[in-house]
Short mmCIF file of C-alpha atoms in Angstrom, two decimals:
data_model
loop_
_atom_site.label_atom_id
_atom_site.label_comp_id
_atom_site.label_asym_id
_atom_site.label_seq_id
_atom_site.Cartn_x
_atom_site.Cartn_y
_atom_site.Cartn_z
CA UNK A 17 -7.07 -36.72 2.59
CA UNK A 18 -3.81 -38.55 1.87
CA UNK A 19 -3.80 -40.14 5.34
CA UNK A 20 -7.30 -41.47 4.75
CA UNK A 21 -6.07 -43.06 1.51
CA UNK A 22 -3.39 -44.93 3.43
CA UNK A 23 -6.01 -46.07 5.92
CA UNK A 24 -8.18 -47.28 3.03
CA UNK A 25 -5.43 -49.43 1.61
CA UNK A 26 -5.23 -51.20 4.95
CA UNK A 27 -8.99 -51.60 5.22
CA UNK A 28 -9.81 -52.93 1.78
CA UNK A 29 -6.93 -54.35 -0.29
CA UNK A 30 -8.42 -55.41 -3.64
CA UNK A 31 -5.60 -57.80 -4.51
CA UNK A 32 -6.05 -59.65 -1.22
CA UNK A 33 -9.82 -59.86 -1.78
CA UNK A 34 -9.18 -61.55 -5.13
CA UNK A 35 -6.83 -64.05 -3.50
CA UNK A 36 -9.43 -64.82 -0.85
CA UNK A 37 -12.07 -65.53 -3.49
CA UNK A 38 -9.60 -67.90 -5.14
CA UNK A 39 -9.02 -69.66 -1.82
CA UNK A 40 -12.78 -70.05 -1.28
CA UNK A 41 -13.25 -71.45 -4.80
CA UNK A 42 -10.43 -73.96 -4.29
CA UNK A 43 -11.82 -74.96 -0.90
CA UNK A 44 -15.27 -75.50 -2.43
CA UNK A 45 -14.02 -77.62 -5.33
CA UNK A 46 -11.54 -79.57 -3.23
CA UNK A 47 -14.01 -80.07 -0.39
CA UNK A 48 -16.63 -81.56 -2.70
CA UNK A 49 -14.06 -83.92 -4.24
CA UNK A 50 -12.78 -85.01 -0.82
CA UNK A 51 -16.35 -85.55 0.37
CA UNK A 52 -16.93 -88.03 -2.46
CA UNK A 53 -13.70 -89.91 -1.70
CA UNK A 54 -14.37 -90.01 2.06
CA UNK A 55 -17.92 -91.23 1.52
CA UNK A 56 -16.61 -94.05 -0.66
CA UNK A 57 -14.01 -94.94 1.96
CA UNK A 58 -16.62 -94.87 4.74
CA UNK A 59 -18.90 -97.23 2.79
CA UNK A 60 -15.99 -99.54 1.91
CA UNK A 61 -14.47 -99.77 5.39
CA UNK A 62 -17.50 -99.19 7.61
CA UNK A 63 -15.38 -96.84 9.73
CA UNK A 64 -17.40 -94.55 11.99
CA UNK A 65 -14.56 -92.01 12.09
CA UNK A 66 -14.31 -91.97 8.29
CA UNK A 67 -18.07 -91.52 8.05
CA UNK A 68 -17.79 -88.56 10.44
CA UNK A 69 -15.09 -87.09 8.20
CA UNK A 70 -17.29 -87.61 5.15
CA UNK A 71 -20.15 -85.81 6.90
CA UNK A 72 -17.75 -83.04 7.86
CA UNK A 73 -16.66 -82.63 4.23
CA UNK A 74 -20.24 -82.50 2.97
CA UNK A 75 -21.11 -79.96 5.67
CA UNK A 76 -18.00 -77.97 4.73
CA UNK A 77 -19.05 -77.99 1.08
CA UNK A 78 -22.52 -76.76 2.04
CA UNK A 79 -20.92 -74.03 4.18
CA UNK A 80 -18.78 -72.92 1.23
CA UNK A 81 -21.93 -72.65 -0.89
CA UNK A 82 -23.49 -70.51 1.85
CA UNK A 83 -20.37 -68.32 1.83
CA UNK A 84 -20.55 -67.86 -1.94
CA UNK A 85 -24.25 -66.99 -1.68
CA UNK A 86 -23.44 -64.48 1.06
CA UNK A 87 -20.62 -62.96 -0.97
CA UNK A 88 -22.85 -62.49 -4.01
CA UNK A 89 -25.67 -61.03 -1.90
CA UNK A 90 -23.31 -58.66 -0.06
CA UNK A 91 -21.91 -57.28 -3.33
CA UNK A 92 -25.25 -55.80 -4.38
CA UNK A 93 -25.08 -51.99 -4.44
CA UNK A 94 -27.00 -49.95 -1.89
CA UNK A 95 -30.43 -48.61 -2.82
CA UNK A 96 -33.20 -46.52 -1.30
CA UNK A 97 -34.51 -49.48 0.70
CA UNK A 98 -31.02 -50.42 1.93
CA UNK A 99 -28.91 -47.24 2.13
CA UNK A 100 -26.22 -49.11 4.07
CA UNK A 101 -25.98 -51.82 1.43
CA UNK A 102 -26.44 -55.57 1.73
CA UNK A 103 -23.12 -56.40 3.39
CA UNK A 104 -24.66 -57.93 6.51
CA UNK A 105 -26.12 -60.72 4.36
CA UNK A 106 -22.60 -62.16 4.34
CA UNK A 107 -22.84 -62.63 8.12
CA UNK A 108 -26.33 -64.15 7.80
CA UNK A 109 -25.28 -66.78 5.25
CA UNK A 110 -22.13 -67.55 7.22
CA UNK A 111 -24.34 -67.98 10.29
CA UNK A 112 -26.46 -70.53 8.39
CA UNK A 113 -23.35 -72.54 7.55
CA UNK A 114 -22.20 -72.43 11.18
CA UNK A 115 -25.56 -73.67 12.43
CA UNK A 116 -25.54 -76.57 9.95
CA UNK A 117 -22.04 -77.56 11.10
CA UNK A 118 -22.96 -77.37 14.78
CA UNK A 119 -26.43 -78.94 14.66
CA UNK A 120 -26.29 -81.44 11.79
CA UNK A 121 -22.61 -82.32 11.40
CA UNK A 122 -21.78 -82.61 15.09
CA UNK A 123 -24.90 -84.61 15.95
CA UNK A 124 -24.49 -87.12 13.11
CA UNK A 125 -20.82 -87.74 13.97
CA UNK A 126 -21.45 -88.14 17.70
CA UNK A 127 -24.50 -90.34 17.11
CA UNK A 128 -22.55 -92.61 14.76
CA UNK A 129 -19.75 -92.96 17.31
CA UNK A 130 -22.16 -93.84 20.12
CA UNK A 131 -24.00 -96.47 18.06
CA UNK A 132 -20.67 -98.01 17.00
CA UNK A 133 -19.25 -98.08 20.53
CA UNK A 134 -20.48 -101.55 21.56
CA UNK A 135 -20.30 -103.26 18.16
CA UNK A 136 -18.17 -106.40 18.23
CA UNK A 137 -16.60 -107.20 14.87
CA UNK A 138 -13.10 -107.77 13.48
CA UNK A 139 -11.44 -104.70 11.95
CA UNK A 140 -12.08 -104.39 8.21
CA UNK A 141 -9.47 -103.74 5.54
CA UNK A 142 -8.63 -100.09 6.12
CA UNK A 143 -6.25 -99.66 3.17
CA UNK A 144 -8.76 -97.59 1.22
CA UNK A 145 -9.40 -95.49 4.31
CA UNK A 146 -5.69 -94.87 4.87
CA UNK A 147 -5.22 -93.88 1.23
CA UNK A 148 -8.07 -91.37 1.41
CA UNK A 149 -6.72 -89.94 4.68
CA UNK A 150 -3.23 -89.47 3.20
CA UNK A 151 -4.50 -87.83 0.00
CA UNK A 152 -6.92 -85.64 1.94
CA UNK A 153 -4.20 -84.59 4.40
CA UNK A 154 -1.96 -83.54 1.52
CA UNK A 155 -4.69 -81.48 -0.15
CA UNK A 156 -5.97 -80.00 3.11
CA UNK A 157 -2.46 -79.07 4.23
CA UNK A 158 -1.90 -77.10 1.03
CA UNK A 159 -5.25 -75.35 1.40
CA UNK A 160 -4.58 -74.54 5.07
CA UNK A 161 -1.05 -73.27 4.35
CA UNK A 162 -2.42 -70.96 1.66
CA UNK A 163 -5.10 -69.63 4.01
CA UNK A 164 -2.64 -69.11 6.88
CA UNK A 165 -0.21 -67.26 4.61
CA UNK A 166 -3.03 -64.96 3.54
CA UNK A 167 -4.13 -64.38 7.15
CA UNK A 168 -0.56 -63.70 8.28
CA UNK A 169 -0.21 -60.92 5.71
CA UNK A 170 -3.46 -59.24 6.74
CA UNK A 171 -2.76 -59.70 10.45
CA UNK A 172 0.70 -58.14 10.08
CA UNK A 173 -0.86 -55.00 8.56
CA UNK A 174 -2.87 -54.53 11.76
CA UNK A 175 -0.19 -55.77 14.19
CA UNK A 176 -2.41 -58.69 15.19
CA UNK A 177 -1.63 -62.30 15.85
CA UNK A 178 -3.07 -64.83 13.40
CA UNK A 179 -5.58 -66.25 15.88
CA UNK A 180 -6.79 -62.81 16.97
CA UNK A 181 -7.20 -61.67 13.38
CA UNK A 182 -9.22 -64.75 12.42
CA UNK A 183 -11.67 -64.10 15.27
CA UNK A 184 -11.79 -60.29 14.90
CA UNK A 185 -11.88 -59.82 11.13
CA UNK A 186 -15.14 -58.73 9.54
CA UNK A 187 -14.41 -61.06 6.62
CA UNK A 188 -16.66 -64.05 7.32
CA UNK A 189 -15.28 -65.92 4.29
CA UNK A 190 -11.72 -65.75 5.56
CA UNK A 191 -12.69 -66.89 9.05
CA UNK A 192 -14.77 -69.83 7.78
CA UNK A 193 -12.03 -71.03 5.39
CA UNK A 194 -9.28 -70.96 8.04
CA UNK A 195 -11.31 -72.61 10.80
CA UNK A 196 -12.80 -75.13 8.37
CA UNK A 197 -9.36 -76.16 7.08
CA UNK A 198 -7.99 -76.46 10.62
CA UNK A 199 -10.87 -78.66 11.78
CA UNK A 200 -10.53 -80.77 8.63
CA UNK A 201 -6.83 -81.42 9.34
CA UNK A 202 -7.51 -82.37 12.95
CA UNK A 203 -10.43 -84.56 11.90
CA UNK A 204 -8.33 -86.45 9.34
CA UNK A 205 -5.62 -87.09 11.91
CA UNK A 206 -8.22 -88.38 14.39
CA UNK A 207 -9.89 -90.58 11.76
CA UNK A 208 -6.59 -92.13 10.69
CA UNK A 209 -5.53 -92.72 14.29
CA UNK A 210 -8.91 -94.26 15.16
CA UNK A 211 -8.74 -96.72 12.26
CA UNK A 212 -5.13 -97.63 13.06
CA UNK A 213 -5.85 -98.29 16.74
CA UNK A 214 -8.91 -100.35 15.82
CA UNK A 215 -6.82 -102.46 13.50
CA UNK A 216 -3.98 -102.89 16.02
CA UNK A 217 -6.12 -103.68 19.09
CA UNK A 218 -9.31 -105.16 17.61
CA UNK A 219 -11.16 -102.57 19.75
CA UNK A 220 -13.82 -100.84 17.67
CA UNK A 221 -14.20 -98.23 20.40
CA UNK A 222 -11.14 -96.38 19.10
CA UNK A 223 -12.84 -95.88 15.75
CA UNK A 224 -16.09 -94.90 17.51
CA UNK A 225 -14.21 -92.49 19.77
CA UNK A 226 -12.67 -90.90 16.68
CA UNK A 227 -16.14 -90.24 15.30
CA UNK A 228 -17.27 -88.70 18.59
CA UNK A 229 -14.19 -86.45 18.79
CA UNK A 230 -14.71 -85.25 15.22
CA UNK A 231 -18.31 -84.44 16.12
CA UNK A 232 -17.16 -82.47 19.17
CA UNK A 233 -14.69 -80.54 17.00
CA UNK A 234 -17.45 -79.63 14.56
CA UNK A 235 -19.71 -78.59 17.42
CA UNK A 236 -17.09 -76.33 19.02
CA UNK A 237 -16.11 -74.76 15.68
CA UNK A 238 -19.77 -74.20 14.83
CA UNK A 239 -20.44 -72.49 18.18
CA UNK A 240 -17.40 -70.22 17.76
CA UNK A 241 -18.51 -69.18 14.26
CA UNK A 242 -22.11 -68.69 15.39
CA UNK A 243 -20.98 -66.36 18.17
CA UNK A 244 -18.68 -64.29 15.94
CA UNK A 245 -21.33 -63.87 13.24
CA UNK A 246 -23.87 -62.97 15.92
CA UNK A 247 -21.58 -60.17 17.12
CA UNK A 248 -21.19 -58.71 13.63
CA UNK A 249 -24.92 -58.89 12.99
CA UNK A 250 -25.51 -57.03 16.26
CA UNK A 251 -22.89 -54.43 15.28
CA UNK A 252 -19.11 -54.28 15.75
CA UNK A 253 -17.42 -50.86 15.79
CA UNK A 254 -14.11 -50.03 14.16
CA UNK A 255 -11.22 -50.92 16.53
CA UNK A 256 -9.97 -47.98 18.58
CA UNK A 257 -6.54 -47.80 16.94
CA UNK A 258 -8.00 -47.55 13.45
CA UNK A 259 -10.70 -45.20 14.72
CA UNK A 260 -7.99 -42.79 15.90
CA UNK A 261 -6.27 -43.09 12.52
CA UNK A 262 -9.49 -42.11 10.76
CA UNK A 263 -10.05 -39.13 13.09
CA UNK A 264 -6.50 -37.94 12.49
CA UNK A 265 -6.98 -38.26 8.73
CA UNK A 266 -10.16 -36.15 8.81
CA UNK A 267 -8.51 -33.48 10.94
CA UNK A 268 -5.82 -33.02 8.30
CA UNK A 269 -8.39 -31.25 6.13
CA UNK A 270 -7.55 -27.52 6.20
CA UNK A 271 -11.16 -26.52 6.94
CA UNK A 272 -11.68 -28.96 9.82
CA UNK A 273 -10.51 -27.76 13.21
CA UNK A 274 -11.46 -30.81 15.25
CA UNK A 275 -13.56 -33.97 15.20
CA UNK A 276 -15.80 -34.00 18.28
CA UNK A 277 -17.58 -37.28 17.55
CA UNK A 278 -16.68 -40.21 15.34
CA UNK A 279 -18.36 -43.57 14.98
CA UNK A 280 -17.72 -46.33 12.44
CA UNK A 281 -19.40 -49.73 12.40
CA UNK A 282 -19.04 -52.74 10.14
CA UNK A 283 -22.06 -53.33 7.93
CA UNK A 284 -20.41 -56.06 5.88
CA UNK A 285 -17.01 -57.64 5.17
CA UNK A 286 -14.57 -54.69 5.18
CA UNK A 287 -17.55 -52.35 4.75
CA UNK A 288 -18.14 -49.46 7.15
CA UNK A 289 -20.75 -46.84 7.90
CA UNK A 290 -19.15 -43.64 9.22
CA UNK A 291 -20.75 -40.82 11.22
CA UNK A 292 -18.87 -37.76 12.47
CA UNK A 293 -19.42 -34.33 14.00
CA UNK A 294 -16.82 -31.66 13.33
CA UNK A 295 -15.86 -28.13 14.30
CA UNK A 296 -15.02 -26.13 11.19
CA UNK A 297 -12.39 -23.42 10.91
CA UNK A 298 -13.66 -19.85 11.13
CA UNK A 299 -17.31 -18.88 10.77
CA UNK A 300 -18.30 -19.62 7.15
CA UNK A 301 -21.84 -18.94 5.87
CA UNK A 302 -24.44 -21.71 5.88
CA UNK A 303 -24.06 -22.47 2.18
CA UNK A 304 -20.31 -22.91 2.60
CA UNK A 305 -20.87 -25.18 5.61
CA UNK A 306 -23.26 -27.36 3.59
CA UNK A 307 -20.75 -27.56 0.74
CA UNK A 308 -17.90 -28.50 3.10
CA UNK A 309 -19.86 -31.24 4.87
CA UNK A 310 -21.00 -32.69 1.55
CA UNK A 311 -17.42 -32.60 0.29
CA UNK A 312 -16.21 -34.50 3.36
CA UNK A 313 -18.89 -37.16 2.95
CA UNK A 314 -18.08 -37.56 -0.74
CA UNK A 315 -14.34 -37.85 -0.16
CA UNK A 316 -14.73 -40.45 2.56
CA UNK A 317 -17.23 -42.48 0.50
CA UNK A 318 -14.81 -42.60 -2.43
CA UNK A 319 -13.01 -45.33 -0.54
CA UNK A 320 -14.35 -48.83 -1.10
CA UNK A 321 -14.28 -49.64 2.60
CA UNK A 322 -16.93 -46.99 3.35
CA UNK A 323 -20.52 -47.76 2.40
CA UNK A 324 -22.02 -44.56 3.80
CA UNK A 325 -20.65 -41.44 5.52
CA UNK A 326 -22.61 -38.74 7.34
CA UNK A 327 -20.97 -35.53 8.58
CA UNK A 328 -22.62 -32.91 10.77
CA UNK A 329 -21.60 -29.82 12.70
CA UNK A 330 -20.59 -30.20 16.32
CA UNK A 331 -23.18 -29.64 19.03
CA UNK A 332 -23.26 -26.16 20.65
CA UNK A 333 -21.81 -27.50 23.91
CA UNK A 334 -18.95 -29.08 21.96
CA UNK A 335 -18.09 -25.67 20.51
CA UNK A 336 -18.04 -24.28 24.05
CA UNK A 337 -15.55 -26.98 25.09
CA UNK A 338 -13.22 -26.44 22.15
CA UNK A 339 -10.59 -25.08 24.54
CA UNK A 340 -7.98 -22.39 24.30
CA UNK A 341 -5.39 -24.36 22.33
CA UNK A 342 -4.04 -23.35 18.92
CA UNK A 343 -6.68 -23.21 16.21
CA UNK A 344 -6.41 -23.45 12.46
CA UNK A 345 -6.86 -20.38 10.35
CA UNK A 346 -9.45 -20.42 7.61
CA UNK A 347 -8.00 -21.46 4.26
CA UNK A 348 -7.44 -18.58 1.87
#
């Protein structure tokens, strides 16, 4: 099963998982700190856009807490009540965070922008706001660069683009961190621009518009994350290319002539349930067949990416369609 080992290294790299947990921890700590600073700046300046950014940071911190809760829940080992493990809880908790961002964060930011739209007042002293934006941009840029570098490595292993990998990966933590950092950078730029235009033109609508745009960004990001988590909760199969790799790996076993059916579905971040039907070489007795199928299940489940594997003999009609091509000889 050497080929299956190579497939496993691509499916579940432990070193990369550790780096992702570090990125999530840094995002959580940094997000909470930035939320405090932005809240102080919003209170000091009265900026609607800065308030929207503060709300975004608090929502982001809450989302990170949801992600940590999901990660801890998903790590619980399988049991009799949950033979496929608890991996899908990661998608559930990530879904909660997405809903909070879309419903609470977006609505508060848009509402604040609308109520500020017709206010007539001279622009306040935005120096504190500018300082917070600059510091936050520096921190957020480092966090985003780290996340993108991590995504680029994983995407390259699967010959994917960065954007495609972020949307297709089963790792809800990775997706939330990357999209959250991107929205935070865009939001900071909008907030800074809104304050600057307000100060230059005496038009408070620029600041209000900044708040509305930040709310729209949060709403769009929340909807995207909700949809992706919904798909994984409903069930996402292993991509066809990697499915063919797994079939090829199984067929390298000397006692397996052909795989007639193979299905693998994500039941958690980088966690799969595998089901397969096979045609065995020769005509071994029933006890030998049982031993072989159990051996295949055990070998496949040795890999951390596989939560559960079930192997069965091919259907009678599949034996009839096995064809006249070259067949393996029984080992020994």
